[in-house]
Tab-separated table of C-alpha atoms in Angstrom:
chain	number	residue	atom	x	y	z
H	1	MET	CA	-13.261	-12.964	-1.417
H	2	ASP	CA	-11.645	-10.785	1.257
H	3	PHE	CA	-7.907	-10.224	1.191
H	4	CYS	CA	-6.841	-10.579	4.799
H	5	PHE	CA	-9.690	-9.723	7.092
H	6	SER	CA	-13.305	-10.616	7.605
H	7	SER	CA	-15.908	-8.255	6.196
H	8	SER	CA	-17.808	-8.030	9.468
H	9	LEU	CA	-18.910	-4.603	10.604
H	10	ILE	CA	-16.481	-2.637	12.772
H	11	ALA	CA	-18.717	0.236	13.783
H	12	ALA	CA	-22.439	0.597	14.075
H	13	SER	CA	-24.394	1.071	10.860
H	14	SER	CA	-26.755	3.947	10.214
H	15	ALA	CA	-29.765	4.021	7.927
H	16	SER	CA	-32.160	6.571	6.436
H	17	THR	CA	-35.119	6.551	4.051
H	18	ASP	CA	-36.021	9.051	1.348
H	19	LYS	CA	-39.817	9.281	1.562
H	20	GLY	CA	-40.019	10.936	-1.850
H	21	THR	CA	-38.329	8.142	-3.774
H	22	GLY	CA	-38.908	5.234	-1.430
H	23	THR	CA	-35.214	4.379	-1.425
H	24	SER	CA	-33.283	3.616	1.754
H	25	GLN	CA	-29.610	4.237	2.452
H	26	SER	CA	-27.446	2.514	5.027
H	27	LEU	CA	-23.846	3.337	5.894
H	28	SER	CA	-21.537	0.735	7.358
H	29	ILE	CA	-17.894	0.800	8.377
H	30	ARG	CA	-16.203	-2.499	7.609
H	31	THR	CA	-12.906	-4.061	6.630
H	32	VAL	CA	-11.876	-3.937	3.000
H	33	LYS	CA	-12.792	-6.514	0.370
H	34	ALA	CA	-11.034	-7.270	-2.902
H	35	SER	CA	-13.892	-5.723	-4.848
H	36	ASP	CA	-13.468	-2.413	-2.971
H	37	ILE	CA	-10.041	-1.447	-4.302
H	38	LYS	CA	-11.244	0.306	-7.471
H	39	GLY	CA	-13.661	2.432	-5.441
H	40	LEU	CA	-11.002	3.101	-2.809
H	41	ALA	CA	-8.556	4.336	-5.433
H	42	GLU	CA	-11.192	6.739	-6.767
H	43	VAL	CA	-11.996	8.130	-3.309
H	44	ILE	CA	-8.350	8.654	-2.351
H	45	THR	CA	-7.379	10.175	-5.703
H	46	ARG	CA	-10.315	12.602	-5.689
H	47	SER	CA	-9.619	13.555	-2.074
H	48	PHE	CA	-5.904	14.269	-2.356
H	49	HIS	CA	-5.496	15.109	-6.057
H	50	PRO	CA	-8.492	17.096	-7.353
H	51	ARG	CA	-8.763	17.296	-11.118
H	52	GLN	CA	-7.684	20.916	-11.437
H	53	GLY	CA	-4.940	22.486	-13.503
H	54	LEU	CA	-2.089	20.125	-14.325
H	55	TRP	CA	-3.548	17.467	-12.003
H	56	TYR	CA	-6.337	16.975	-14.562
H	57	TRP	CA	-3.906	15.484	-17.101
H	58	PHE	CA	-2.079	13.335	-14.534
H	59	TYR	CA	-5.256	12.112	-12.810
H	60	PRO	CA	-5.463	8.683	-14.576
H	61	LEU	CA	-1.786	7.991	-13.845
H	62	LEU	CA	-2.150	9.035	-10.208
H	63	LYS	CA	-5.211	6.851	-9.794
H	64	LEU	CA	-3.416	3.853	-11.304
H	65	GLY	CA	-0.468	4.338	-8.960
H	66	ILE	CA	-2.762	4.555	-5.940
H	67	TYR	CA	-4.652	1.459	-7.091
H	68	GLU	CA	-1.448	-0.589	-7.390
H	69	ASP	CA	-0.175	0.684	-4.036
H	70	LEU	CA	-3.445	-0.237	-2.317
H	71	HIS	CA	-3.511	-3.630	-3.991
H	72	SER	CA	-0.015	-4.445	-2.743
H	73	ARG	CA	-0.482	-3.060	0.777
H	74	ILE	CA	-3.851	-4.664	1.455
H	75	ARG	CA	-2.636	-8.063	0.331
H	76	SER	CA	0.192	-7.958	2.879
H	77	SER	CA	-0.114	-10.369	5.772
H	78	SER	CA	0.876	-7.914	8.509
H	79	PRO	CA	-1.256	-8.552	11.609
H	80	HIS	CA	-1.058	-4.874	12.560
H	81	HIS	CA	-2.347	-3.265	9.413
H	82	ARG	CA	-6.028	-2.696	8.722
H	83	CYS	CA	-7.780	-0.927	5.897
H	84	ILE	CA	-11.416	-0.018	6.497
H	85	VAL	CA	-14.061	1.451	4.242
H	86	ALA	CA	-17.267	3.418	4.605
H	87	SER	CA	-19.789	1.631	2.400
H	88	LEU	CA	-23.078	3.241	1.413
H	89	SER	CA	-25.799	0.788	0.402
H	90	ILE	CA	-28.784	2.168	-1.510
H	91	ASP	CA	-31.854	-0.077	-1.723
H	92	GLY	CA	-34.729	0.698	-4.064
H	93	ALA	CA	-37.090	-0.694	-6.663
H	94	ALA	CA	-34.268	-1.198	-9.155
H	95	GLY	CA	-32.234	-3.261	-6.697
H	96	GLY	CA	-29.422	-2.496	-4.319
H	97	VAL	CA	-26.315	-0.472	-5.114
H	98	GLU	CA	-23.177	-0.223	-2.989
H	99	GLU	CA	-20.776	2.706	-3.151
H	100	ILE	CA	-17.461	3.187	-1.356
H	101	VAL	CA	-17.562	6.724	0.050
H	102	GLY	CA	-14.670	6.751	2.526
H	103	THR	CA	-11.631	4.910	3.788
H	104	ALA	CA	-8.888	4.911	6.397
H	105	GLU	CA	-5.903	2.773	7.290
H	106	ILE	CA	-4.254	2.060	10.623
H	107	ALA	CA	-0.919	0.341	11.183
H	108	MET	CA	1.790	0.064	13.810
H	109	ARG	CA	4.753	2.387	13.250
H	110	PHE	CA	8.137	2.444	14.906
H	111	ASP	CA	10.595	5.268	15.498
H	112	SER	CA	13.243	6.318	17.990
H	113	THR	CA	10.651	7.767	20.374
H	114	ALA	CA	8.474	4.633	20.599
H	115	SER	CA	10.439	1.390	20.704
H	116	ASP	CA	7.264	-0.666	21.108
H	117	GLY	CA	5.557	1.007	18.177
H	118	PHE	CA	2.393	3.072	18.047
H	119	PRO	CA	-0.828	2.886	15.992
H	120	TYR	CA	-0.863	5.435	13.194
H	121	ILE	CA	-3.875	6.438	11.068
H	122	SER	CA	-3.303	7.326	7.414
H	123	ASN	CA	-5.194	7.840	4.147
H	124	LEU	CA	-8.336	9.039	5.915
H	125	ALA	CA	-10.464	10.195	2.998
H	126	VAL	CA	-14.141	10.811	2.244
H	127	SER	CA	-15.619	11.330	-1.208
H	128	PRO	CA	-16.180	15.086	-1.808
H	129	THR	CA	-19.879	14.461	-2.502
H	130	HIS	CA	-20.392	12.756	0.881
H	131	ARG	CA	-18.553	15.074	3.231
H	132	ARG	CA	-20.092	16.808	6.259
H	133	GLN	CA	-22.172	13.719	7.030
H	134	GLY	CA	-20.104	12.397	9.938
H	135	ILE	CA	-18.374	9.701	7.881
H	136	ALA	CA	-14.811	10.776	8.722
H	137	ARG	CA	-15.677	10.802	12.427
H	138	LYS	CA	-17.023	7.236	12.191
H	139	LEU	CA	-13.891	6.103	10.400
H	140	LEU	CA	-11.753	7.650	13.149
H	141	LEU	CA	-13.768	5.895	15.854
H	142	ALA	CA	-13.401	2.581	14.033
H	143	CYS	CA	-9.618	3.032	13.832
H	144	GLU	CA	-9.494	3.818	17.545
H	145	GLN	CA	-11.468	0.663	18.259
H	146	ILE	CA	-8.909	-1.368	16.299
H	147	ALA	CA	-6.056	0.261	18.253
H	148	ARG	CA	-7.743	-0.781	21.505
H	149	GLU	CA	-8.009	-4.341	20.217
H	150	TRP	CA	-4.233	-4.239	19.712
H	151	GLY	CA	-3.825	-3.232	23.361
H	152	CYS	CA	-2.820	0.373	22.632
H	153	GLN	CA	-3.856	3.391	24.680
H	154	ALA	CA	-3.050	6.147	22.171
H	155	VAL	CA	-3.240	6.739	18.439
H	156	SER	CA	-1.639	9.318	16.157
H	157	LEU	CA	-1.958	10.862	12.691
H	158	HIS	CA	-0.630	13.679	10.536
H	159	VAL	CA	-2.507	16.652	9.116
H	160	LEU	CA	-1.330	19.588	7.007
H	161	GLU	CA	-1.365	22.849	8.932
H	162	ASN	CA	-3.579	24.534	6.293
H	163	ASN	CA	-6.200	21.739	6.271
H	164	TYR	CA	-8.564	23.580	8.603
H	165	PRO	CA	-11.631	21.295	8.251
H	166	ALA	CA	-9.543	18.223	9.144
H	167	LYS	CA	-7.892	20.020	12.069
H	168	ARG	CA	-11.295	21.014	13.450
H	169	LEU	CA	-12.460	17.409	13.185
H	170	TYR	CA	-9.417	16.012	14.962
H	171	PHE	CA	-9.514	18.562	17.764
H	172	SER	CA	-13.233	17.912	18.269
H	173	CYS	CA	-12.496	14.168	18.503
H	174	GLY	CA	-9.930	14.693	21.264
H	175	TYR	CA	-6.685	14.829	19.270
H	176	ARG	CA	-3.937	17.185	20.401
H	177	LEU	CA	-0.807	18.568	18.763
H	178	TYR	CA	2.305	16.510	19.529
H	179	ARG	CA	4.891	18.139	17.261
H	180	ILE	CA	5.340	20.167	14.075
H	181	ASP	CA	7.389	18.394	11.397
H	182	PHE	CA	9.527	20.788	9.393
H	183	SER	CA	11.569	20.038	6.293
H	184	PHE	CA	13.686	22.114	3.940
H	185	SER	CA	10.969	21.926	1.268
H	186	ASN	CA	8.565	23.718	3.619
H	187	TRP	CA	10.772	26.783	3.466
H	188	LEU	CA	12.083	26.465	-0.093
H	189	LEU	CA	8.787	25.567	-1.792
H	190	LYS	CA	6.557	27.246	0.793
H	191	ARG	CA	4.663	24.035	1.416
H	192	PRO	CA	2.465	23.675	4.504
H	193	ARG	CA	4.022	21.877	7.455
H	194	ARG	CA	2.787	18.519	8.708
H	195	LEU	CA	1.369	18.419	12.217
H	196	LEU	CA	1.655	15.188	14.181
H	197	MET	CA	-1.404	14.795	16.410
H	198	TYR	CA	-2.187	12.181	19.026
H	199	LYS	CA	-5.060	11.056	21.196
H	200	LYS	CA	-4.984	9.224	24.500
H	201	MET	CA	-7.939	6.876	24.577
H	202	GLN	CA	-10.098	5.590	27.374
H	203	ASN	CA	-10.095	1.865	28.077
H	204	SER	CA	-13.566	1.460	26.507
H	205	PHE	CA	-16.232	3.447	24.657
């Protein structure tokens, strides 16, 4: 059973076949289902908190916290919040297997500079073993499609200034720097600054 949204496809699916094993793989971008949350928590935790150093010991606790946060947020009835997933289906002689390999969320945000609100993309993550396959780009396009359905003409997101692969992706997708967010912890703890990026979208694809 889905939480709030239908499980219909948002973006076009892609498929490929491994001639050596006879298995076929198809990737689809769709809205979240209740059964996805465990896989989503794994993808997000692995993406933002790799099991290295002290993070190794806190990994189960971090994953549990992310799971509970997702569970609560996805069950909300807000009409302007969507969570989408990249689902990889593998069909073979032993039957089909589905794996959640990516996710993103989009929601309306409000601040002093945008009284009417603006669509904001967050938690864009792809499993480390499935990166460099165009999945993040497809998730971005799906979020932009949702923003258009809401009647919006621009979308925004944050990225850390030292996350060079993500910055390259966003720039290549038409995002531009809007402002640099600076906090005292950036200077005191020497943490990377957060860059707010935005994209003005065309009326249609």
